[in-house]
Tab-separated table of C-alpha atoms and ligand atoms in Angstrom:
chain	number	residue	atom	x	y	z
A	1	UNK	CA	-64.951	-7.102	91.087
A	2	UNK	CA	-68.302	-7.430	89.772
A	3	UNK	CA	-69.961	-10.754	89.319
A	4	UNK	CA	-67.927	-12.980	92.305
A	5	UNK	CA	-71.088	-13.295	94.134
A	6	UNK	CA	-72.533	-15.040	91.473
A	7	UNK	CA	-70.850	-18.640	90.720
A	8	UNK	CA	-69.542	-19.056	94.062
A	9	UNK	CA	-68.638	-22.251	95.451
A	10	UNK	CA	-70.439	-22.597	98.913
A	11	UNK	CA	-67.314	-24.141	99.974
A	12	UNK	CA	-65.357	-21.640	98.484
A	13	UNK	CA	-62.856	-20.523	101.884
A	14	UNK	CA	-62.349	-17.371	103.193
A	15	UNK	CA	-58.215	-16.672	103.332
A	16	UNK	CA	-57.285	-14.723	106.359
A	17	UNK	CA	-53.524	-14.135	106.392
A	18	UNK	CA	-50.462	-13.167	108.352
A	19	UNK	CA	-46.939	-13.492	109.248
A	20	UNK	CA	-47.612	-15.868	112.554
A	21	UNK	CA	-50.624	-16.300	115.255
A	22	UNK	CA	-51.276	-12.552	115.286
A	23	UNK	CA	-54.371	-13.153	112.346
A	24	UNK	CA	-56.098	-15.464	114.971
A	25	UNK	CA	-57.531	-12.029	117.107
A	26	UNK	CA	-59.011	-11.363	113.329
A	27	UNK	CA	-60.528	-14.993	112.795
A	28	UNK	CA	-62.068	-15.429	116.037
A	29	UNK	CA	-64.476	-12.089	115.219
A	30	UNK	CA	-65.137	-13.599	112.041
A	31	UNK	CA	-66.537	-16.677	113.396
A	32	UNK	CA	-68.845	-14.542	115.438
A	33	UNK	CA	-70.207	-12.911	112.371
A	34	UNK	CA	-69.865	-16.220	109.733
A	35	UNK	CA	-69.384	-19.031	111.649
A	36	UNK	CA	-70.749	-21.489	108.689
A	37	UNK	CA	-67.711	-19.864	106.407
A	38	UNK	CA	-65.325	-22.067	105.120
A	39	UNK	CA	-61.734	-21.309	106.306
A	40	UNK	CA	-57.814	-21.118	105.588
A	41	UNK	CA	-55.895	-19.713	108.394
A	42	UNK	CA	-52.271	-18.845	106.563
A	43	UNK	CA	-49.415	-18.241	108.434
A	44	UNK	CA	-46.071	-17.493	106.820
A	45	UNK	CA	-44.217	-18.533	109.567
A	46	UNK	CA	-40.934	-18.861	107.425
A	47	UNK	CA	-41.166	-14.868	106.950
A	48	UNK	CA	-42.143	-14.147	110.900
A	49	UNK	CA	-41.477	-11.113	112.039
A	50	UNK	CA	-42.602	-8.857	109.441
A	51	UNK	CA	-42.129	-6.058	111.837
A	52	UNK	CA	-38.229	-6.098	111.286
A	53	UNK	CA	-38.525	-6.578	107.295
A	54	UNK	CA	-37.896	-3.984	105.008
A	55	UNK	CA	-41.129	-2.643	102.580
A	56	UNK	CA	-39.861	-4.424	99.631
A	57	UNK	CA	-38.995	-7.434	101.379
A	58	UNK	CA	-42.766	-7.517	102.842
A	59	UNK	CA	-44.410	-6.513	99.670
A	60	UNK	CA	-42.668	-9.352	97.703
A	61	UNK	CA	-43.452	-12.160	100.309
A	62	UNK	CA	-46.984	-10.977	100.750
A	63	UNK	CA	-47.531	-10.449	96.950
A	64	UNK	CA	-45.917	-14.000	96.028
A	65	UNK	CA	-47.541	-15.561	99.085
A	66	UNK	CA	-50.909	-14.753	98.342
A	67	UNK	CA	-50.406	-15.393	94.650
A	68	UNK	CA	-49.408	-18.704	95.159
A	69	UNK	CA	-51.886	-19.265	97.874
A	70	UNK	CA	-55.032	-17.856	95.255
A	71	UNK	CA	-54.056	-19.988	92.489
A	72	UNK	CA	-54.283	-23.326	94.598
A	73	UNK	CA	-57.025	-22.860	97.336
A	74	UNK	CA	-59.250	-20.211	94.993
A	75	UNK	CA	-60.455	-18.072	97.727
A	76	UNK	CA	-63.588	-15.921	97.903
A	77	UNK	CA	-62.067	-13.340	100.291
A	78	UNK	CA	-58.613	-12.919	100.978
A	79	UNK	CA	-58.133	-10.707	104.702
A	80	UNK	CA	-54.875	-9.922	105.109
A	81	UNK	CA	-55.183	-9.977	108.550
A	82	UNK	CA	-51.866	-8.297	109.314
A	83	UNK	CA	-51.427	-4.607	110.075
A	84	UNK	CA	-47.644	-4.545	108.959
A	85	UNK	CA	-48.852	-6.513	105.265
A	86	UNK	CA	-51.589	-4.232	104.536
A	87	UNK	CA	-50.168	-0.907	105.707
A	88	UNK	CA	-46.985	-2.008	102.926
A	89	UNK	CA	-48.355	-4.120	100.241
A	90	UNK	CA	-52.611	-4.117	100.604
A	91	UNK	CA	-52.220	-1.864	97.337
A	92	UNK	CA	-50.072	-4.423	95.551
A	93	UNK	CA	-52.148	-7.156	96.243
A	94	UNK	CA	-55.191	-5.735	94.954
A	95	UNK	CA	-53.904	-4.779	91.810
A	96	UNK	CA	-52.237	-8.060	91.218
A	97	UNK	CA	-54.554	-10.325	92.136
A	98	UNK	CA	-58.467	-10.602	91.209
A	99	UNK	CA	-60.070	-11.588	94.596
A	100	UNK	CA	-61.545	-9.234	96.741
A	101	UNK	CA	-59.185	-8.189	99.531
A	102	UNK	CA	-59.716	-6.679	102.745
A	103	UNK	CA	-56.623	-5.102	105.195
A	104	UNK	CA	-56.041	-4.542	108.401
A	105	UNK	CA	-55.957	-0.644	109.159
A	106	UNK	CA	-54.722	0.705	112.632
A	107	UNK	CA	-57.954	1.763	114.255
A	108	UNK	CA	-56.634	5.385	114.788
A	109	UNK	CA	-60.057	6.651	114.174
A	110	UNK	CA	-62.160	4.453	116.466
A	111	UNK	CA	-59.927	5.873	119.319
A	112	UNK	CA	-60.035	9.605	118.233
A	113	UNK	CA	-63.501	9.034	119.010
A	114	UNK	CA	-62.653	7.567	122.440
A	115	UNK	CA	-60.378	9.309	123.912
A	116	UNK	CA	-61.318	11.889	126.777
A	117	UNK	CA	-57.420	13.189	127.317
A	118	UNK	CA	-57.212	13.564	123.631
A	119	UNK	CA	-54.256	11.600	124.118
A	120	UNK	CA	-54.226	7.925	122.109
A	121	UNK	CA	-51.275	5.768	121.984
A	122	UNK	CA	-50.203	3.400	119.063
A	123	UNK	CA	-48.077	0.028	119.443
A	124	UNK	CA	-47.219	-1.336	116.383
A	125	UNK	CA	-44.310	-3.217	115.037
A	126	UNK	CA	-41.625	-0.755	113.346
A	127	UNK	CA	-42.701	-1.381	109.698
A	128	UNK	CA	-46.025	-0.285	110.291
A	129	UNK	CA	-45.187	3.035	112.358
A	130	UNK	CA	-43.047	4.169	109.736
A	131	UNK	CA	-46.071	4.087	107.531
A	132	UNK	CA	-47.289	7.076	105.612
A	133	UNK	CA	-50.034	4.862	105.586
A	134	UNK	CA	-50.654	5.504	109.191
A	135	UNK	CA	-49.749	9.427	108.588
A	136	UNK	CA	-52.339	9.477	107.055
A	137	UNK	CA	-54.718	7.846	109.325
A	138	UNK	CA	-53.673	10.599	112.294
A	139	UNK	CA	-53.844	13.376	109.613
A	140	UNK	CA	-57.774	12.043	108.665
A	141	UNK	CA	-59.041	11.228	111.606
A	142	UNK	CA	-56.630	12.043	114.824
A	143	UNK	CA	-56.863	15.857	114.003
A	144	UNK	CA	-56.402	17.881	117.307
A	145	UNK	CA	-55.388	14.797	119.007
A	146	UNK	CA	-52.196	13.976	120.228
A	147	UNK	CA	-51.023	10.441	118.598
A	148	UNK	CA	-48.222	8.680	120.377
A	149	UNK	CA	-46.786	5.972	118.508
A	150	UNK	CA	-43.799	2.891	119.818
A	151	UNK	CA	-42.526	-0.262	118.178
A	152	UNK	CA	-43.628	-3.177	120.174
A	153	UNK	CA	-42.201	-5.565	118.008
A	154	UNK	CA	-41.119	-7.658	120.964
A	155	UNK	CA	-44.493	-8.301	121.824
A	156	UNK	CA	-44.885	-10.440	118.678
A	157	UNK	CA	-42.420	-12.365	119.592
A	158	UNK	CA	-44.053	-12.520	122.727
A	159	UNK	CA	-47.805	-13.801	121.155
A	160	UNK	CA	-46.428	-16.466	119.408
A	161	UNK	CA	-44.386	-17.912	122.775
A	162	UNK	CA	-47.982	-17.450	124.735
A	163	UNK	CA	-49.719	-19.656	121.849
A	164	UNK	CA	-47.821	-22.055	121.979
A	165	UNK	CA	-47.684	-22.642	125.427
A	166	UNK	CA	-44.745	-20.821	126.887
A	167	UNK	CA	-44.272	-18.344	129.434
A	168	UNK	CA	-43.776	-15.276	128.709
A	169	UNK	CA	-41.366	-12.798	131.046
A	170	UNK	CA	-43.589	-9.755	132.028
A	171	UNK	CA	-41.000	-7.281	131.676
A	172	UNK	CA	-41.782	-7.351	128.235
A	173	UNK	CA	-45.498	-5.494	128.898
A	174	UNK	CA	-43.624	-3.383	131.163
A	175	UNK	CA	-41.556	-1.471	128.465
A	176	UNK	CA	-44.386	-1.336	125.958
A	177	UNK	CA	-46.053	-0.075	128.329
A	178	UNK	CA	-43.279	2.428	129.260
A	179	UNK	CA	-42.295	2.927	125.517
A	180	UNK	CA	-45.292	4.761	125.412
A	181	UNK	CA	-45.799	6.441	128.882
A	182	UNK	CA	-42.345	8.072	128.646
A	183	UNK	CA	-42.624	10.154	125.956
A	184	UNK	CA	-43.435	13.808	126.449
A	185	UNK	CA	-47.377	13.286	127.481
A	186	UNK	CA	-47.605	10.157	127.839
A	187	UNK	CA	-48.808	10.261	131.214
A	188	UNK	CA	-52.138	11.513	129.427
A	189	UNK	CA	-52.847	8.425	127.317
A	190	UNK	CA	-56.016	6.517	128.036
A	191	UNK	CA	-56.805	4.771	124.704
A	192	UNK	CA	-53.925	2.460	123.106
A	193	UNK	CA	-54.470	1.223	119.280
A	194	UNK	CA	-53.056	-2.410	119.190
A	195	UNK	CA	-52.031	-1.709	115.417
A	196	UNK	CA	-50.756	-4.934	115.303
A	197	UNK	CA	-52.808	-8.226	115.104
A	198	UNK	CA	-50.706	-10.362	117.610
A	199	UNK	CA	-51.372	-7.545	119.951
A	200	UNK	CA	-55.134	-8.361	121.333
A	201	UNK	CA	-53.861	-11.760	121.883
A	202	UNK	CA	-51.709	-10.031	124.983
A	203	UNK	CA	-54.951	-7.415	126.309
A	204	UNK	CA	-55.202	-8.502	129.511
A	205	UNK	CA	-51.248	-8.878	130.199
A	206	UNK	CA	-51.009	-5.223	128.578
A	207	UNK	CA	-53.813	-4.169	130.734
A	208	UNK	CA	-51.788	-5.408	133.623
A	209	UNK	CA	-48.681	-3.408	132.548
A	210	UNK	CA	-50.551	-0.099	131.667
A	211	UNK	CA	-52.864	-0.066	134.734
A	212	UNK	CA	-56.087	1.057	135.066
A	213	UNK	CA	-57.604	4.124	132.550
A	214	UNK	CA	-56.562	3.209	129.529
A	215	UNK	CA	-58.663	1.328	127.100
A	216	UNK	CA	-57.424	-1.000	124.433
A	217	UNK	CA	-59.321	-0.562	120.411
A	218	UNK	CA	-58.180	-2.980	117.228
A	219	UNK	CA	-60.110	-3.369	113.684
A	220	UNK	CA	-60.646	-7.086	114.215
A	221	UNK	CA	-64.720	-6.498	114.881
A	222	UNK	CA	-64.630	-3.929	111.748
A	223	UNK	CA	-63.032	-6.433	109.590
A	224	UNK	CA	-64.902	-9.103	110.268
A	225	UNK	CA	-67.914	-6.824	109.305
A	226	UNK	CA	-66.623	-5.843	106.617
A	227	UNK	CA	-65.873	-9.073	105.375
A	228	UNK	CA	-69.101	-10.221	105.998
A	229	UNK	CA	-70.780	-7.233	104.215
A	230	UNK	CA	-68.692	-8.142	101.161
A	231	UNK	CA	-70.221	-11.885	101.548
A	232	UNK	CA	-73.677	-10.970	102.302
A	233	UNK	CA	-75.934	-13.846	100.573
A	234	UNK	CA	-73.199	-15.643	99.624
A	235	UNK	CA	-73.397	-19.654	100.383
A	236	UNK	CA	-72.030	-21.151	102.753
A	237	UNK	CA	-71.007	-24.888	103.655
A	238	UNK	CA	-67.575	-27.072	104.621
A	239	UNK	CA	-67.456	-30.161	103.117
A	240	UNK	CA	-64.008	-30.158	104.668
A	241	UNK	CA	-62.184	-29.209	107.738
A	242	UNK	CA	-61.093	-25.588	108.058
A	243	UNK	CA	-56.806	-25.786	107.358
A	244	UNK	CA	-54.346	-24.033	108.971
A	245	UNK	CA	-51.615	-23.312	105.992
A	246	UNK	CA	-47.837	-22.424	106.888
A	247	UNK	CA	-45.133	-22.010	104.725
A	248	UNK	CA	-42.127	-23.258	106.842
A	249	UNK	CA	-42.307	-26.376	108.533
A	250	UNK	CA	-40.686	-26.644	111.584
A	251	UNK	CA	-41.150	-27.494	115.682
A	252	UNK	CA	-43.917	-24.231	116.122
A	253	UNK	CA	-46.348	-26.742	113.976
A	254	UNK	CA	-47.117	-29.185	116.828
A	255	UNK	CA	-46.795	-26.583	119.989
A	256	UNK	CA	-49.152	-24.882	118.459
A	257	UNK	CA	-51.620	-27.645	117.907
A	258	UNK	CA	-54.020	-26.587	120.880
A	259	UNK	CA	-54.286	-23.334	119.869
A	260	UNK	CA	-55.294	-24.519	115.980
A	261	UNK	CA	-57.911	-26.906	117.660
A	262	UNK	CA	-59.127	-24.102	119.580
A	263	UNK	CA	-59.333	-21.714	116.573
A	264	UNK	CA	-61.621	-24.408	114.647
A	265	UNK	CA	-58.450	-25.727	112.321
A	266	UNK	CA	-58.809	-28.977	111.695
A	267	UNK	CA	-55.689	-29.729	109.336
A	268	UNK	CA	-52.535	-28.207	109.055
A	269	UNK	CA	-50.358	-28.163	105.393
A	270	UNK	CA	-47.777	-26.407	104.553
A	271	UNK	CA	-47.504	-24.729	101.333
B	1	LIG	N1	-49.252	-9.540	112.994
B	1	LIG	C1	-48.509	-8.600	112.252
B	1	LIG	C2	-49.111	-7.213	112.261
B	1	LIG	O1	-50.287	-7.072	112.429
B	1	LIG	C3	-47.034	-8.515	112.261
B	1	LIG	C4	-46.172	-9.302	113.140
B	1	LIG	C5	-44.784	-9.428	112.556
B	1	LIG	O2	-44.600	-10.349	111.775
B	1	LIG	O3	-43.919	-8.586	112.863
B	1	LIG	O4	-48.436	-6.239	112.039
């Protein structure tokens, strides 16, 4: 990894990636942090959901995707701004390809350190859940702490529908909401890691369905710290409009044009 920082391109992009919209909770921290850094916002909408995929089926999309997606736009950073990518394949990745990477990790220990009821529950989609990956995590930092996990996959579903303009039917919040509360202790939750990128996009409707006392915590703020640590003196200028990259074209493209706008992407391509 040594030696990136020194013939970089100032308008060398950053890559954030992720199965749909979900990576968008991730970008808009980064342009907080870096908002001169050059961008591609991927999307491999022809794979969305991820949640429902099996490992290998995740790990060779995300390892191909990003392969492909190196060699053309030569990125300085690649985030893979997906918790269900990173949790499988953020191994992989790194090993295959010679660009420093940076995952998404279920922020299981911010909300150990939150909690008061000692009591923390986890919505993720039901790849990531299954995740030694997040075992770990609760076995690190969740120690003494009860760790209440549900796949909200239906909630991605939900995300993209809300970006691109739709309604979405409430009920939906409601049994995430439930999916957690019902299980033995439930009742006791009052933090809830959205271990799942789409999720944040949904806070205040999930806020509606869990009620009051119960705080929401994702990595999006750590990440894009992290990134720009890894960055730090790096140059930066666009001679070009930040692109929103998809690998499927299809009728999402153009609802979701507000939303790119909105996000600061320019032009859209698909791979
Ligand atoms: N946004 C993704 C995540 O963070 C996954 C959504 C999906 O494709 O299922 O897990």
């Amino acid at each position: 990894m040594m030696g990136f920082a020194t013939i970089m391109d100032a308008d060398a992009p950053l890559l954030l990636f992720d199965s749909g919209v979900g990576g968008l909770s991730v970008l808009a921290e980064v342009r907080k942090v870096l908002p001169a850094a050059p961008v591609i916002y991927a999307a491999d909408n022809g794979g969305l959901p991820y949640g429902t995929k099996s490992e290998a089926e995740v790990a060779a999309r995300v390892c191909g995707l990003l392969g492909r997606m190196a060699e053309r736009y030569h990125p300085r950073l690649i985030c893979i701004a997906c918790n269900t990518a990173s949790t499988i394949a953020l191994g992989m990745v790194r090993d295959v390809l010679n660009v420093p990477i940076v995952g998404t990790v279920p922020a299981i220990k911010p909300a150990a350190a939150m909690t008061r009821t000692g009591t923390i529950g986890l919505l993720g989609t039901a790849a990531t859940i299954r995740q030694g990956y997040v075992d770990r995590l609760e076995a690190e930092f969740a120690q003494g702490k009860r760790l209440l996990r549900f796949a909200a996959g239906e909630l991605v579903g939900a995300a993209e529908a809300k970006l691109r303009g739709e309604p979405v039917d409430p009920a939906v919040f409601a049994r995430a909401a439930a999916g957690l509360r019902d299980q033995p202790g439930g009742a006791d939750i009052d933090t809830v890691v959205l271990a799942c990128t789409h999720f944040p996009l949904l806070r205040d409707e999930l806020a509606k369905a869990f009620g009051p006392g119960v705080q929401f915590v994702d990595g999006a703020a750590g990440i894009a710290r992290r990134i720009a640590a890894l960055t730090a003196g790096q140059p930066f200028a666009r001679s070009i409009g930040d692109l929103a990259l998809f690998t499927k074209q299809d009728n999402s493209l153009a609802a979701l044009a507000d939303t790119l706008k909105d996000a600061g992407l320019e032009r859209v391509e698909v791979l």
